[in-house]
XYZ file of C-alpha atoms in Angstrom:
431
model
C 15.294 21.750 -37.073
C 11.966 20.087 -37.985
C 9.561 19.196 -35.196
C 10.076 15.714 -33.737
C 7.624 13.009 -32.687
C 6.939 12.704 -28.927
C 9.346 10.568 -26.891
C 8.070 7.045 -26.497
C 6.249 6.928 -29.833
C 7.178 5.567 -33.242
C 6.288 6.353 -36.841
C 5.237 3.246 -38.747
C 6.925 3.676 -42.095
C 6.361 2.437 -45.668
C 8.760 0.119 -47.473
C 11.866 1.789 -48.862
C 12.111 4.328 -46.039
C 15.620 5.079 -44.710
C 16.484 3.558 -41.314
C 13.615 1.097 -41.679
C 13.692 -1.461 -38.841
C 11.259 -4.287 -38.256
C 9.781 -2.449 -35.260
C 8.715 0.550 -37.375
C 7.738 -1.206 -40.606
C 4.072 -0.506 -41.223
C 3.864 -3.759 -43.173
C 5.175 -5.745 -40.176
C 2.442 -4.373 -37.910
C -0.171 -5.053 -40.590
C 1.106 -8.624 -40.973
C 0.815 -9.299 -37.235
C -2.707 -7.863 -37.166
C -3.765 -9.790 -40.298
C -2.361 -13.033 -38.895
C -4.176 -12.511 -35.602
C -7.391 -11.783 -37.481
C -7.085 -14.994 -39.503
C -6.343 -17.235 -36.499
C -8.839 -15.694 -34.091
C -11.741 -15.269 -36.487
C -11.373 -18.882 -37.635
C -11.956 -19.741 -33.972
C -15.191 -17.738 -33.951
C -13.941 -14.425 -32.549
C -15.576 -11.197 -33.694
C -13.719 -7.913 -34.017
C -14.614 -5.132 -31.586
C -13.295 -1.581 -31.533
C -13.545 0.575 -28.412
C -12.575 4.251 -27.922
C -8.958 5.261 -27.416
C -10.086 7.062 -24.271
C -12.507 6.064 -21.544
C -13.757 7.447 -18.261
C -10.947 7.114 -15.738
C -13.259 5.105 -13.470
C -13.269 2.246 -16.010
C -9.582 1.669 -15.328
C -9.630 2.525 -11.636
C -12.101 -0.318 -11.227
C -10.968 -2.428 -14.166
C -7.204 -2.348 -13.649
C -7.134 -1.446 -9.963
C -6.546 1.730 -8.016
C -3.455 0.286 -6.342
C -1.670 -0.612 -9.579
C 1.199 1.398 -11.042
C -0.866 1.745 -14.220
C -3.612 3.716 -12.464
C -1.428 5.501 -9.898
C 1.422 6.577 -12.173
C 1.024 5.680 -15.849
C -2.316 6.863 -17.234
C -2.486 9.833 -19.604
C -5.282 12.231 -18.632
C -7.379 13.679 -21.466
C -8.319 17.380 -21.455
C -10.839 19.041 -23.734
C -11.335 22.778 -24.227
C -8.812 23.247 -21.433
C -10.951 21.345 -18.937
C -10.170 18.027 -17.312
C -13.017 15.735 -18.283
C -12.214 12.716 -16.124
C -11.060 10.747 -19.152
C -7.818 8.852 -19.776
C -6.150 7.321 -22.796
C -6.615 3.580 -22.566
C -3.644 1.792 -20.948
C -4.954 -1.688 -21.873
C -7.865 -3.233 -23.736
C -9.745 -5.581 -21.423
C -11.599 -3.101 -19.198
C -12.908 -1.154 -22.189
C -14.124 -4.320 -23.898
C -15.977 -5.474 -20.770
C -17.485 -1.984 -20.410
C -18.693 -2.224 -24.033
C -20.052 -5.743 -23.394
C -22.136 -4.487 -20.488
C -23.253 -1.197 -22.015
C -24.335 -2.646 -25.358
C -26.172 -5.756 -24.184
C -23.697 -8.186 -25.735
C -24.713 -10.777 -23.142
C -27.683 -11.478 -25.424
C -25.345 -12.937 -28.044
C -24.544 -16.673 -27.949
C -22.117 -17.571 -25.164
C -19.258 -17.892 -24.819
C -18.760 -14.677 -26.760
C -15.292 -14.354 -28.292
C -14.032 -10.850 -29.066
C -10.724 -9.532 -30.309
C -9.161 -6.199 -31.132
C -5.871 -4.526 -31.921
C -4.621 -0.996 -31.625
C -2.640 1.557 -29.646
C -2.449 1.688 -25.853
C -0.861 4.453 -23.775
C 1.217 4.478 -20.598
C 3.211 7.338 -19.138
C 6.289 5.379 -18.135
C 10.006 5.329 -18.760
C 10.841 4.263 -22.292
C 12.919 1.124 -22.708
C 13.489 -1.631 -25.241
C 10.156 -2.990 -26.404
C 8.080 -0.533 -24.372
C 6.907 2.794 -25.730
C 4.499 5.328 -24.271
C 2.260 4.603 -27.219
C 2.451 0.894 -27.924
C 0.230 -1.576 -29.739
C -1.504 -4.751 -28.646
C -3.519 -7.644 -29.973
C -6.230 -8.462 -27.434
C -8.536 -11.510 -27.199
C -11.371 -11.908 -24.679
C -13.990 -14.630 -24.056
C -17.054 -13.803 -21.952
C -19.749 -16.105 -20.642
C -18.065 -19.388 -19.672
C -16.069 -20.670 -16.704
C -15.098 -23.952 -18.380
C -11.360 -24.792 -18.203
C -11.601 -25.782 -21.870
C -12.220 -22.096 -22.678
C -9.052 -21.137 -20.763
C -7.030 -23.779 -22.586
C -8.363 -22.720 -25.978
C -7.480 -19.091 -25.217
C -3.895 -20.084 -24.398
C -3.744 -22.277 -27.498
C -4.956 -19.375 -29.649
C -2.299 -17.048 -28.237
C 0.318 -19.658 -29.021
C -1.196 -20.303 -32.463
C -1.023 -16.615 -33.418
C 2.691 -16.330 -32.583
C 3.411 -19.730 -34.148
C 1.640 -18.633 -37.349
C 3.944 -15.599 -37.400
C 6.979 -17.908 -37.313
C 8.010 -17.618 -33.656
C 9.428 -20.877 -32.293
C 11.398 -19.918 -29.170
C 8.589 -18.706 -26.942
C 7.163 -20.572 -23.973
C 4.077 -20.268 -21.805
C 4.492 -19.815 -18.049
C 1.309 -21.072 -16.436
C -0.077 -20.491 -12.959
C -3.288 -20.253 -10.968
C -4.473 -17.740 -8.396
C -7.380 -19.821 -7.159
C -10.801 -18.719 -6.006
C -11.599 -15.746 -3.727
C -11.488 -17.897 -0.576
C -8.090 -19.280 -1.633
C -6.805 -15.776 -2.151
C -8.072 -14.626 1.228
C -6.115 -17.415 2.865
C -3.013 -16.576 0.880
C -3.263 -12.858 1.641
C -3.567 -13.634 5.348
C -0.427 -15.753 5.082
C 1.454 -12.958 3.281
C 0.504 -10.390 5.925
C 1.751 -12.753 8.607
C 5.051 -13.292 6.771
C 5.797 -9.691 5.803
C 4.514 -7.724 8.803
C 7.603 -8.421 10.972
C 9.756 -7.011 8.137
C 7.902 -3.764 7.377
C 11.092 -1.728 7.676
C 12.664 -3.690 4.825
C 9.753 -3.327 2.402
C 9.630 -0.576 -0.193
C 7.130 2.245 0.283
C 4.848 0.766 -2.386
C 4.924 -2.680 -0.777
C 4.199 -1.327 2.705
C 1.168 0.370 1.182
C 0.099 -2.873 -0.489
C 0.527 -5.057 2.584
C -2.897 -4.252 4.015
C -4.842 -3.613 0.817
C -3.337 -6.053 -1.666
C -0.432 -8.127 -0.324
C -0.237 -10.380 -3.389
C 1.006 -7.399 -5.352
C 4.161 -7.349 -3.222
C 5.223 -10.457 -5.126
C 5.135 -8.387 -8.348
C 7.254 -5.613 -6.856
C 9.908 -4.065 -9.080
C 12.068 -3.325 -6.025
C 15.229 -5.376 -5.827
C 15.076 -5.191 -2.020
C 11.536 -6.575 -1.988
C 12.505 -9.435 -4.265
C 15.548 -10.251 -2.107
C 13.307 -10.349 0.976
C 10.841 -12.646 -0.778
C 13.655 -15.070 -1.557
C 15.119 -14.830 1.940
C 11.766 -15.570 3.605
C 11.110 -18.427 1.167
C 7.588 -17.171 0.637
C 5.259 -19.995 -0.341
C 3.519 -19.723 -3.732
C -0.178 -19.225 -4.351
C -0.375 -22.752 -5.784
C 0.070 -24.137 -2.262
C -3.210 -22.497 -1.240
C -5.497 -23.672 -4.062
C -8.794 -25.214 -3.038
C -10.045 -28.456 -4.549
C -12.146 -26.831 -7.290
C -9.427 -24.426 -8.390
C -6.845 -27.219 -8.327
C -9.069 -29.417 -10.508
C -9.618 -26.510 -12.923
C -5.863 -25.910 -13.133
C -5.201 -29.582 -13.764
C -7.778 -29.686 -16.570
C -6.177 -26.695 -18.314
C -2.779 -28.399 -18.147
C -4.169 -31.640 -19.524
C -5.669 -29.884 -22.544
C -2.465 -27.983 -23.294
C -0.369 -31.136 -23.006
C -2.711 -32.991 -25.367
C -2.517 -30.138 -27.884
C 1.262 -29.835 -27.787
C 1.434 -26.311 -26.352
C 4.804 -25.834 -24.574
C 4.342 -24.574 -21.026
C 5.964 -24.591 -17.606
C 4.057 -24.345 -14.349
C 5.348 -21.154 -12.725
C 4.257 -20.671 -9.083
C 5.452 -17.057 -9.117
C 2.721 -15.832 -11.475
C 0.169 -13.781 -9.533
C -2.612 -11.334 -10.252
C -3.210 -9.012 -7.330
C -6.732 -7.742 -8.035
C -9.887 -9.213 -6.523
C -11.697 -9.956 -9.771
C -9.046 -12.370 -11.062
C -9.756 -16.095 -10.746
C -7.859 -19.288 -11.317
C -5.864 -19.466 -14.572
C -3.066 -16.944 -15.192
C -0.248 -17.153 -17.717
C 2.498 -15.253 -19.514
C 4.204 -15.748 -22.865
C 7.980 -15.289 -22.636
C 10.844 -15.081 -25.110
C 14.469 -14.471 -24.165
C 15.087 -12.545 -27.373
C 13.435 -9.381 -26.013
C 15.880 -9.046 -23.099
C 15.681 -9.338 -19.334
C 11.999 -8.394 -19.275
C 11.118 -11.314 -21.491
C 7.318 -11.256 -21.348
C 5.637 -10.696 -24.709
C 2.192 -10.743 -23.159
C -0.075 -12.648 -20.852
C -3.581 -13.427 -19.807
C -5.865 -14.820 -17.191
C -9.376 -15.456 -15.964
C -11.194 -12.420 -14.545
C -14.684 -13.569 -13.538
C -15.174 -10.631 -11.165
C -14.376 -7.752 -13.530
C -17.884 -7.212 -14.939
C -19.266 -6.834 -11.409
C -16.475 -4.355 -10.581
C -17.656 -2.251 -13.544
C -21.240 -2.204 -12.291
C -22.710 -5.203 -14.089
C -23.545 -8.763 -13.084
C -20.808 -11.327 -12.578
C -19.735 -12.669 -15.963
C -17.116 -15.424 -16.195
C -14.396 -14.331 -18.591
C -10.843 -15.011 -19.687
C -8.533 -13.172 -22.060
C -5.034 -12.204 -23.103
C -3.018 -9.548 -24.861
C 0.451 -9.314 -26.327
C 2.476 -6.264 -27.313
C 3.175 -6.081 -31.032
C 6.443 -4.164 -30.562
C 7.769 -6.797 -28.158
C 6.649 -9.615 -30.431
C 8.486 -8.013 -33.352
C 11.656 -7.903 -31.226
C 11.310 -11.635 -30.595
C 10.757 -12.342 -34.291
C 13.790 -10.230 -35.157
C 15.882 -12.106 -32.563
C 14.951 -15.386 -34.247
C 15.673 -13.991 -37.708
C 12.092 -14.468 -38.900
C 11.590 -12.673 -42.218
C 8.122 -11.173 -42.363
C 6.600 -10.493 -45.776
C 7.135 -6.981 -47.051
C 4.449 -4.836 -48.557
C 4.496 -5.477 -52.297
C 4.509 -2.886 -55.031
C 1.866 -2.506 -57.717
C 1.242 -5.338 -60.131
C 1.396 -2.839 -62.987
C 3.087 0.538 -63.437
C 1.755 2.448 -66.451
C 3.307 5.454 -68.229
C 2.504 7.543 -71.265
C 5.259 8.287 -73.786
C 3.919 11.754 -74.599
C 1.971 14.418 -72.729
C -1.125 13.953 -74.905
C -1.517 10.376 -73.629
C -0.977 11.037 -69.880
C -4.729 11.383 -69.295
C -5.382 8.144 -71.192
C -2.774 6.289 -69.113
C -4.454 7.573 -65.947
C -7.891 6.450 -67.170
C -6.609 2.957 -68.048
C -4.969 2.673 -64.623
C -8.103 3.798 -62.781
C -10.214 1.186 -64.585
C -7.652 -1.579 -63.979
C -7.714 -0.883 -60.237
C -11.026 -2.737 -60.163
C -8.991 -5.976 -60.150
C -5.564 -5.141 -58.683
C -3.123 -2.471 -57.555
C -2.038 -0.259 -60.461
C 0.018 2.938 -60.400
C 0.708 5.406 -63.200
C 3.125 8.194 -64.047
C 1.856 11.765 -63.772
C 4.065 12.943 -66.604
C 5.292 11.530 -69.894
C 8.271 9.147 -69.690
C 10.507 7.379 -72.162
C 10.205 3.578 -72.042
C 13.587 3.073 -70.357
C 12.802 5.614 -67.639
C 9.323 4.126 -67.163
C 10.734 0.621 -66.680
C 13.341 1.871 -64.180
C 10.671 3.746 -62.225
C 8.456 0.645 -62.217
C 11.337 -1.407 -60.824
C 12.041 1.214 -58.138
C 8.397 1.023 -57.045
C 8.514 -2.774 -56.840
C 6.118 -3.372 -59.725
C 5.959 -6.783 -61.370
C 4.832 -5.387 -64.733
C 5.401 -2.130 -66.578
C 3.602 -0.769 -69.631
C 3.951 2.265 -71.854
C 1.420 3.832 -74.182
C 2.115 6.264 -77.003
C 0.250 7.542 -80.035
C 0.623 4.282 -81.964
C -0.556 2.126 -79.033
C -3.454 4.509 -78.378
C -4.557 4.361 -82.002
C -4.483 0.542 -81.964
C -5.982 0.212 -78.465
C -3.074 -1.825 -77.035
C -0.323 -1.687 -74.385
C 3.226 -3.006 -74.501
C 3.529 -4.820 -71.144
C 6.948 -5.874 -69.855
C 7.543 -8.480 -67.142
C 10.390 -6.875 -65.217
C 11.788 -10.101 -63.778
C 12.320 -11.713 -67.216
C 12.347 -8.809 -69.643
C 9.646 -10.453 -71.765
C 7.308 -7.968 -73.464
C 3.764 -8.674 -74.608
C 1.136 -6.700 -76.431
C -2.161 -6.575 -74.561
C -5.393 -5.079 -75.863
C -6.766 -2.336 -73.608
C -10.147 -4.079 -73.620
C -8.514 -7.242 -72.265
C -6.180 -5.599 -69.707
C -8.294 -6.390 -66.624
C -8.605 -10.068 -67.560
C -4.863 -10.202 -68.281
C -4.021 -8.670 -64.889
C -6.324 -11.080 -63.075
C -4.421 -14.006 -64.613
C -1.075 -12.424 -63.716
C -2.206 -11.850 -60.127
C -3.299 -15.479 -59.634
């Protein structure tokens, strides 16, 4: 039996492959990435690419030592049999902020908008829409605390998925306030949960002293039942005046721009560097765990990574989960097209000439050629199988006259085109 890919990974396959689903179509991933590039770069974002692995400390500080990601889900990188203190990146934000600090990007005009896409890695149980190697689109803005920046970030997330054809998603919007607001809320949570320590999961008992807000994110059914039974008040009840005004301004912008959202008091971010705005993008088509992605303001992250405080906000969505939502809505993404022209020689003596003509024509468009001589009927069938729009054959007579017989496969119409004019002809056909 041939060797298999690792569990929790996928091969992204070319068009025409057997068992080709939307979630493994290479063209579908490319379309999502190209759409994100178009939307985000029109808004002034620049592309950034960071390493697939970083020092583990980047994520211990940047994601949080108490999170499941750091405690349970990071892949450790070894080299020459030695543990080097590196991990495969589980998310994009911490690495981008590390790059911002290390490379002096603060000198660029603020707010600085950055975006990226690529694989992330988490050692967790595989389930629908979540692989151990998965892919994200990530957008970050550094250098401004204005609520307009938050609102634009949310609008851009919505605009990317809308441009892809998704209509059934919705933003769940919350706020986690300022550090003083969070301190008050954490004190309240300790007071509420401490009398019920015996009913909390092991993870939540551990979080109660260090990070009680993370109890609200617990995956334990018992913890969630206790939260409902105690009628735990939401973070929104503890917002100070400035954070409340900021939250109201974000909502006003989104309402004016027509972005669909619901205020969701249950949205929390448990780490100290998060501030104010937090949101998630949901779609029921991906199942019970309906989040496609999310974002928030993280003004304290740069300081956690050893730099100065830099106000920042950002988001990410998982491409695999987004493709599930698009599939649930029946959105047909464009498929990768075939060549504009497929070229074949009718005899072995002209195979080299056909190759040369094809290589020169590639200056203007995608052209493929046959590596052996083919009869016209076989050449046209092969061109159709490859998804070509045009097919051409060249034999001794055509070579002597310097022409090609070009057939439009959709109509069957054939035209004679001079070799010297082929590039100009193909440019017109491509338009």
